[in-house]
């Protein structure tokens, strides 16, 4: 039999407790090597859309906040175009789409200043509800966790082609942020327990 | 038109998320099954990193934190290789970020408690962007092994942490590079979260004497593979999407 030419993806290893040194060295107190930490600023003046804050905490199975987690997010611009490599065209030049934040070393809280994303099509052409993709790494997490945050009170959430594929609809609320004050969304992530966030193999 | 869906991850090749011998994973690994989905634009797209964002010394850890005229202490090495996708193609423009302990096994970090000394001329971070062929290289000192609080006497083999950012957010990967011949590799509870010995081998860089710089630095070769993309022969998509 012929063999397939595909290579194996390099296996993941935990980011460990010192991921900050490599990814957010200024946050870790290592200054003078890079002028700023990548992903610390997602938008510039003139950015299109509604400015929002997305904040939260990652909790372990005992309910303890992860103080060493690093979170990355990726989202479309206000028109639903992904900056950079979207095959449908160029996005808002004042919007990066990608952000990276370290959890606070004492409280475990992380946050992003961003804008509310527009809707993006599912592969079959139906529109997905506006959402933000998350990637979470930390000590004790052997392969980065992928999830999505959706917005509350968004009528499109009920018909979202991604969310409606989920068998256990009673878990869908784990993917929906809470608006704690106008323009501020809280999205807590639970690694285990009754409120365990849905994580995707995608 | 998208470039095509990403290959599904082979989760059996990756480490087991809940690995009792790596104690922290017990409370941090999800208990419920991951929900399997096909990728969408949200996973298939990603930001662009330009070579212009790099400083001249970003890929030289021996000097990028050192005082003028000084250098980090340790065995000088060059680590080089290519970032490939699962189809064997080089991945140009991939952002690689690396971090490591100093030659004595000590990290420059507020939460680090090992008694080995800091090197005043070593920060421990570096970064680069792959060239048109997916190739990269950096210079550093060989990190030391270090003890860590897990079992009563667990030591990490010498390793360099790698963060890989290819063209798609769904390809995001963090891993670690180990060094050929290190007897601590098979003892390490973090290495042992990977069950297939061939998968472990994929993370061990061989000594590459051919690329050593005489009287300067030995070389280690480390290739990294990111998720591939399906070809777009029969995409399940409506026209115009
Ligand atoms: Fe380490």
Coordinates of C-alpha atoms and ligand atoms in Angstrom, one line a residue:
Chain A
X1 CA 0.0 0.0 0.0
X2 CA 1.2 3.5 -0.6
X3 CA 1.7 5.7 2.4
X4 CA 0.2 9.2 2.8
X5 CA 2.8 12.0 2.6
X6 CA 1.3 13.9 5.6
X7 CA 3.6 14.8 8.4
X8 CA 2.5 14.6 12.0
X9 CA 1.8 17.9 13.8
X10 CA 4.5 18.6 16.4
X11 CA 3.0 17.5 19.8
X12 CA 2.1 20.3 22.2
X13 CA 3.7 20.8 25.6
X14 CA 2.4 22.9 28.4
X15 CA 3.3 26.6 28.3
X16 CA 4.5 26.2 31.9
X17 CA 4.5 28.9 34.6
X18 CA 7.0 31.2 32.7
X19 CA 5.2 31.7 29.4
X20 CA 5.3 35.4 30.2
X21 CA 9.1 35.5 29.6
X22 CA 8.7 34.5 26.0
X23 CA 5.3 36.0 25.1
X24 CA 4.8 39.1 27.3
X25 CA 8.3 39.9 28.6
X26 CA 7.6 43.5 29.5
X27 CA 4.7 42.2 31.7
X28 CA 7.2 39.8 33.3
X29 CA 9.6 42.7 34.1
X30 CA 12.0 41.9 31.4
X31 CA 12.3 45.3 29.8
X32 CA 14.5 46.6 27.1
X33 CA 14.4 43.5 24.8
X34 CA 11.1 44.2 22.9
X35 CA 9.7 47.7 22.9
X36 CA 6.2 46.4 23.7
X37 CA 4.4 43.2 24.3
X38 CA 2.8 41.8 21.2
X39 CA -1.0 41.8 21.3
X40 CA -1.2 44.4 24.1
X41 CA -3.0 46.9 21.9
X42 CA -5.8 45.8 19.5
X43 CA -7.0 49.1 18.1
X44 CA -5.9 52.5 17.0
X45 CA -7.8 55.8 16.9
X46 CA -10.3 55.8 14.1
X47 CA -11.2 52.1 14.6
X48 CA -14.7 51.3 13.3
X49 CA -17.3 49.9 15.6
X50 CA -18.4 50.0 19.2
X51 CA -15.5 49.9 21.7
X52 CA -15.9 47.3 24.4
X53 CA -14.0 45.7 27.2
X54 CA -13.8 41.9 27.5
X55 CA -12.6 40.7 30.9
X56 CA -12.8 37.5 32.9
X57 CA -11.0 34.9 35.0
X58 CA -10.0 31.3 34.3
X59 CA -11.0 29.0 37.2
X60 CA -9.5 25.5 37.9
X61 CA -11.5 22.6 39.2
X62 CA -11.3 23.8 42.8
X63 CA -12.6 27.2 41.9
X64 CA -9.2 28.8 42.2
X65 CA -8.3 31.5 39.7
X66 CA -5.4 30.8 37.3
X67 CA -2.9 33.5 38.0
X68 CA -0.5 32.2 35.4
X69 CA -2.7 31.8 32.4
X70 CA -2.2 33.6 29.1
X71 CA -5.2 34.3 26.9
X72 CA -5.3 35.1 23.2
X73 CA -8.3 36.2 21.3
X74 CA -9.0 36.6 17.6
X75 CA -12.0 38.3 16.1
X76 CA -13.4 40.0 13.0
X77 CA -13.6 43.8 12.7
X78 CA -16.9 45.7 12.9
X79 CA -17.8 44.7 9.3
X80 CA -17.2 41.0 9.9
X81 CA -13.8 40.9 8.1
X82 CA -10.8 39.3 9.7
X83 CA -7.8 41.6 9.6
X84 CA -4.8 40.3 7.8
X85 CA -5.6 37.2 5.7
X86 CA -9.3 37.2 5.2
X87 CA -10.0 35.9 1.6
X88 CA -12.9 38.3 1.4
X89 CA -10.8 41.4 1.5
X90 CA -8.8 43.8 3.7
X91 CA -10.1 44.6 7.1
X92 CA -10.2 47.8 9.1
X93 CA -6.6 49.1 9.1
X94 CA -7.0 50.5 12.6
X95 CA -7.9 47.1 14.0
X96 CA -5.5 44.2 14.7
X97 CA -8.1 41.5 15.4
X98 CA -5.7 39.7 17.6
X99 CA -5.0 40.3 21.3
X100 CA -2.9 38.6 24.0
X101 CA -3.2 39.2 27.7
X102 CA -1.7 37.7 30.8
X103 CA -3.9 37.0 33.8
X104 CA -3.1 39.3 36.7
X105 CA -0.5 37.6 38.9
X106 CA -2.6 38.2 42.1
X107 CA -6.2 38.2 41.0
X108 CA -6.1 36.1 37.8
X109 CA -8.2 38.7 36.0
X110 CA -7.4 39.4 32.3
X111 CA -8.9 42.0 30.0
X112 CA -8.9 43.2 26.4
X113 CA -9.9 46.6 25.0
X114 CA -11.5 45.8 21.6
X115 CA -14.5 46.4 19.5
X116 CA -17.7 44.4 19.0
X117 CA -17.1 42.1 16.0
X118 CA -19.3 41.8 13.0
X119 CA -20.9 38.6 11.9
X120 CA -18.8 36.1 9.8
X121 CA -20.1 33.4 7.5
X122 CA -20.2 29.7 8.3
X123 CA -18.7 27.5 5.5
X124 CA -22.3 26.9 4.1
X125 CA -22.9 30.6 3.8
X126 CA -25.2 31.1 6.7
X127 CA -24.0 33.9 9.1
X128 CA -22.6 33.0 12.5
X129 CA -23.5 35.3 15.4
X130 CA -20.7 37.7 16.3
X131 CA -18.2 36.0 18.4
X132 CA -14.6 36.1 19.7
X133 CA -12.3 33.0 19.5
X134 CA -10.2 32.2 22.6
X135 CA -7.0 30.2 23.1
X136 CA -6.0 29.6 26.7
X137 CA -2.6 28.3 27.8
X138 CA -1.1 27.8 31.3
X139 CA 0.9 25.5 33.5
X140 CA -1.0 22.3 33.8
X141 CA -2.7 22.7 30.4
X142 CA -1.0 20.3 28.1
X143 CA -2.5 21.6 24.9
X144 CA -4.0 25.0 24.4
X145 CA -7.8 25.2 24.9
X146 CA -10.0 26.6 22.2
X147 CA -13.4 28.2 22.9
X148 CA -15.6 31.0 21.7
X149 CA -17.3 33.9 23.4
X150 CA -20.8 35.1 22.2
X151 CA -22.7 38.2 23.1
X152 CA -25.8 38.3 25.4
X153 CA -29.1 39.6 24.0
X154 CA -28.0 39.0 20.5
X155 CA -30.9 37.5 18.6
X156 CA -28.5 35.8 16.1
X157 CA -27.2 33.6 18.9
X158 CA -30.3 31.4 18.8
X159 CA -29.8 30.5 15.1
X160 CA -26.0 30.4 15.1
X161 CA -25.0 27.5 12.9
X162 CA -22.1 26.6 15.2
X163 CA -24.0 26.8 18.5
X164 CA -27.0 24.9 17.2
X165 CA -24.8 21.9 16.5
X166 CA -24.1 21.5 20.1
X167 CA -26.0 18.5 21.6
X168 CA -26.1 19.7 25.2
X169 CA -27.8 23.0 24.7
X170 CA -27.9 23.5 28.5
X171 CA -24.1 24.1 28.2
X172 CA -24.4 26.8 25.6
X173 CA -24.7 29.5 28.3
X174 CA -21.0 28.8 29.2
X175 CA -20.1 30.5 25.9
X176 CA -22.1 33.6 26.4
X177 CA -20.6 36.6 28.1
X178 CA -22.4 38.8 30.7
X179 CA -22.7 42.6 30.2
X180 CA -21.8 43.9 33.6
X181 CA -22.0 47.5 32.6
X182 CA -22.6 49.1 29.2
X183 CA -19.8 48.0 26.9
X184 CA -18.1 45.7 29.4
X185 CA -18.5 42.0 29.0
X186 CA -17.4 39.4 31.6
X187 CA -16.5 36.0 30.2
X188 CA -15.3 33.6 33.0
X189 CA -13.8 30.3 31.9
X190 CA -14.3 27.2 34.0
X191 CA -11.9 24.4 33.3
X192 CA -14.0 21.9 35.2
X193 CA -17.1 21.6 37.4
X194 CA -20.8 22.0 36.7
X195 CA -20.2 25.2 34.7
X196 CA -17.3 23.8 32.7
X197 CA -16.9 25.9 29.6
X198 CA -17.4 24.2 26.3
X199 CA -14.0 23.6 24.7
X200 CA -13.7 22.8 21.0
X201 CA -11.6 20.3 19.1
X202 CA -11.5 22.5 16.0
Chain B
X1 CA -12.6 31.6 -1.0
X2 CA -10.8 30.2 1.9
X3 CA -7.6 28.3 1.6
X4 CA -9.3 25.2 2.9
X5 CA -10.2 23.7 6.3
X6 CA -7.4 22.8 8.7
X7 CA -6.7 19.1 9.2
X8 CA -8.2 17.7 12.4
X9 CA -5.8 17.4 15.2
X10 CA -4.6 13.9 16.1
X11 CA -5.3 14.2 19.8
X12 CA -3.7 10.8 20.5
X13 CA -0.4 12.1 19.2
X14 CA -0.6 15.2 21.5
X15 CA -0.2 14.9 25.3
X16 CA -3.1 13.5 27.4
X17 CA -4.7 16.6 28.9
X18 CA -5.3 14.9 32.3
X19 CA -2.0 13.3 33.3
X20 CA -2.0 12.5 37.0
X21 CA 1.8 12.4 37.2
X22 CA 1.9 16.0 36.1
X23 CA -0.1 17.1 39.1
X24 CA -1.3 20.5 38.0
X25 CA -3.1 19.0 35.1
X26 CA -5.5 17.2 37.4
X27 CA -7.4 20.4 38.3
X28 CA -6.8 22.2 35.0
X29 CA -7.7 19.6 32.3
X30 CA -11.3 19.8 31.1
X31 CA -13.3 16.8 32.3
X32 CA -15.9 16.8 29.5
X33 CA -15.1 15.7 26.0
X34 CA -14.0 18.4 23.6
X35 CA -16.7 19.3 21.1
X36 CA -15.4 18.4 17.6
X37 CA -16.1 20.9 14.9
X38 CA -14.9 21.7 11.4
X39 CA -12.9 24.9 11.0
X40 CA -14.5 28.1 9.8
X41 CA -13.0 31.4 8.8
X42 CA -12.6 32.1 12.5
X43 CA -10.0 29.4 12.8
X44 CA -8.6 29.5 9.2
X45 CA -7.6 33.2 9.3
X46 CA -5.0 34.9 11.5
X47 CA -3.0 38.0 11.9
X48 CA 0.1 38.9 9.8
X49 CA 3.4 39.5 11.5
X50 CA 5.9 41.6 9.5
X51 CA 9.6 41.2 9.6
X52 CA 9.8 44.9 10.2
X53 CA 8.6 44.5 13.8
X54 CA 11.8 42.6 14.8
X55 CA 14.8 44.2 16.4
X56 CA 18.3 43.3 15.3
X57 CA 19.0 41.3 18.4
X58 CA 15.7 39.6 18.9
X59 CA 17.1 36.2 17.8
X60 CA 20.3 36.4 19.8
X61 CA 19.6 35.6 23.4
X62 CA 23.3 35.7 24.3
X63 CA 23.3 39.5 23.9
X64 CA 19.7 40.8 23.7
X65 CA 19.5 41.4 27.4
X66 CA 23.2 41.9 28.1
X67 CA 25.0 45.0 29.2
X68 CA 26.9 46.6 26.3
X69 CA 30.0 44.5 25.7
X70 CA 28.8 41.7 27.9
X71 CA 27.4 38.3 27.0
X72 CA 25.3 35.6 28.7
X73 CA 27.2 32.8 30.5
X74 CA 26.9 29.3 29.1
X75 CA 27.5 26.9 26.3
X76 CA 26.9 28.8 23.1
X77 CA 24.5 27.2 20.7
X78 CA 22.6 27.9 17.5
X79 CA 19.1 26.4 17.1
X80 CA 17.8 26.3 13.6
X81 CA 15.2 24.5 11.5
X82 CA 12.1 25.0 9.5
X83 CA 8.4 25.4 10.3
X84 CA 6.5 23.1 8.0
X85 CA 2.8 22.3 7.6
X86 CA 1.5 18.7 7.5
X87 CA 1.7 18.7 3.7
X88 CA 5.5 19.2 4.1
X89 CA 5.5 22.8 2.8
X90 CA 7.5 25.5 4.5
X91 CA 5.4 28.0 6.4
X92 CA 6.7 31.5 5.7
X93 CA 6.0 34.4 8.0
X94 CA 5.4 32.3 11.1
X95 CA 6.1 34.0 14.4
X96 CA 8.3 32.0 16.7
X97 CA 8.8 33.1 20.3
X98 CA 11.2 31.2 22.5
X99 CA 11.9 31.3 26.3
X100 CA 14.2 29.4 28.5
X101 CA 16.1 29.1 31.7
X102 CA 19.7 30.4 31.9
X103 CA 22.7 28.0 31.8
X104 CA 22.2 27.3 35.5
X105 CA 18.6 26.3 35.1
X106 CA 17.1 29.6 36.5
X107 CA 14.4 31.6 34.9
X108 CA 14.2 35.4 35.2
X109 CA 10.6 35.4 36.6
X110 CA 9.0 36.7 39.8
X111 CA 7.5 33.3 40.6
X112 CA 10.8 31.4 40.1
X113 CA 12.2 29.9 43.4
X114 CA 15.2 27.8 42.4
X115 CA 18.4 28.8 44.2
X116 CA 20.6 28.7 41.1
X117 CA 21.8 32.3 40.4
X118 CA 20.4 34.7 37.8
X119 CA 22.8 35.7 35.0
X120 CA 22.7 39.5 34.9
X121 CA 23.3 39.3 31.1
X122 CA 20.6 36.8 30.3
X123 CA 16.9 37.6 29.9
X124 CA 15.7 34.4 28.4
X125 CA 13.4 35.5 25.5
X126 CA 13.9 35.6 21.8
X127 CA 11.7 35.8 18.7
X128 CA 11.9 35.5 14.9
X129 CA 9.7 35.2 11.8
X130 CA 10.3 32.4 9.3
X131 CA 11.7 33.2 5.9
X132 CA 10.2 32.3 2.5
X133 CA 11.1 28.7 3.0
X134 CA 9.9 28.5 6.6
X135 CA 13.4 28.6 8.0
X136 CA 14.5 30.2 11.2
X137 CA 17.6 30.4 13.4
X138 CA 18.6 31.9 16.8
X139 CA 21.6 32.0 19.0
X140 CA 21.4 31.3 22.7
X141 CA 23.1 29.4 25.6
X142 CA 22.2 25.9 26.4
X143 CA 19.7 26.0 29.2
X144 CA 20.3 24.1 32.4
X145 CA 18.1 21.3 33.8
X146 CA 16.1 22.5 36.8
X147 CA 14.1 20.9 39.7
X148 CA 10.4 21.7 40.0
X149 CA 7.8 21.1 42.7
X150 CA 5.8 18.2 41.4
X151 CA 7.1 14.9 42.8
X152 CA 9.7 15.2 45.6
X153 CA 12.6 15.0 43.1
X154 CA 11.4 15.9 39.6
X155 CA 13.9 17.6 37.3
X156 CA 13.0 19.1 33.9
X157 CA 15.4 18.1 31.1
X158 CA 17.1 21.0 29.4
X159 CA 14.5 22.5 27.1
X160 CA 13.5 25.6 25.2
X161 CA 9.9 26.6 25.1
X162 CA 8.5 27.5 21.6
X163 CA 5.4 29.4 20.7
X164 CA 4.4 29.0 17.1
X165 CA 2.0 31.3 15.3
X166 CA 1.3 30.3 11.7
X167 CA -1.1 31.9 9.3
X168 CA -4.2 30.5 11.1
X169 CA -5.4 31.1 14.6
X170 CA -6.4 27.4 14.6
X171 CA -2.8 26.4 14.1
X172 CA -1.7 28.0 17.4
X173 CA 0.8 25.8 19.2
X174 CA 3.1 25.9 22.2
X175 CA 5.7 23.1 22.6
X176 CA 9.1 22.5 24.0
X177 CA 12.4 21.5 22.4
X178 CA 14.6 18.9 24.1
X179 CA 18.3 18.1 23.5
X180 CA 19.6 14.8 22.0
X181 CA 21.1 12.5 24.6
X182 CA 19.6 14.1 27.7
X183 CA 19.0 11.2 30.2
X184 CA 16.3 13.3 32.0
X185 CA 14.0 13.2 29.0
X186 CA 12.4 9.8 29.7
X187 CA 12.0 10.6 33.4
X188 CA 10.1 13.9 33.0
X189 CA 6.4 13.9 33.9
X190 CA 5.7 16.7 31.4
X191 CA 7.4 14.8 28.6
X192 CA 5.5 11.7 29.7
X193 CA 2.2 13.4 29.2
X194 CA 2.9 12.3 25.5
X195 CA 2.3 8.6 25.3
X196 CA 3.8 7.7 21.9
X197 CA 7.6 7.5 21.9
X198 CA 7.7 8.6 18.3
X199 CA 5.8 11.8 19.2
X200 CA 8.4 12.5 22.0
X201 CA 11.2 12.0 19.4
X202 CA 9.6 14.7 17.3
X203 CA 10.5 17.2 20.1
X204 CA 14.2 16.1 20.5
X205 CA 16.6 18.2 18.5
X206 CA 19.7 16.4 17.3
X207 CA 23.2 17.9 17.5
X208 CA 24.0 19.2 14.0
X209 CA 27.7 19.3 13.7
X210 CA 27.6 20.3 10.1
X211 CA 26.0 23.6 11.0
X212 CA 28.2 24.3 14.0
X213 CA 30.2 27.6 13.8
X214 CA 33.8 26.6 14.6
X215 CA 35.2 28.2 17.7
X216 CA 31.8 29.8 18.4
X217 CA 28.7 27.7 18.8
X218 CA 27.4 24.2 18.3
X219 CA 24.2 23.8 16.4
X220 CA 20.9 21.9 17.1
X221 CA 18.3 21.3 14.3
X222 CA 14.7 21.5 15.3
X223 CA 11.9 21.3 12.7
X224 CA 8.3 22.1 13.8
X225 CA 5.1 20.9 12.0
X226 CA 1.9 22.9 12.2
X227 CA -1.5 21.7 11.2
X228 CA -2.0 21.3 7.4
X229 CA -4.9 22.4 5.2
X230 CA -7.2 20.2 3.1
X231 CA -7.0 20.9 -0.6
X232 CA -10.1 22.7 -1.9
X233 CA -11.2 20.0 -4.5
X234 CA -14.6 19.3 -3.0
X235 CA -15.5 22.0 -0.6
X236 CA -18.9 21.8 1.1
X237 CA -19.6 25.5 0.5
X238 CA -22.2 27.5 -1.3
X239 CA -21.1 29.7 -4.2
X240 CA -19.7 33.0 -3.2
X241 CA -18.5 31.9 0.1
Ligands
LIG1 FE1 10.6 25.5 31.4

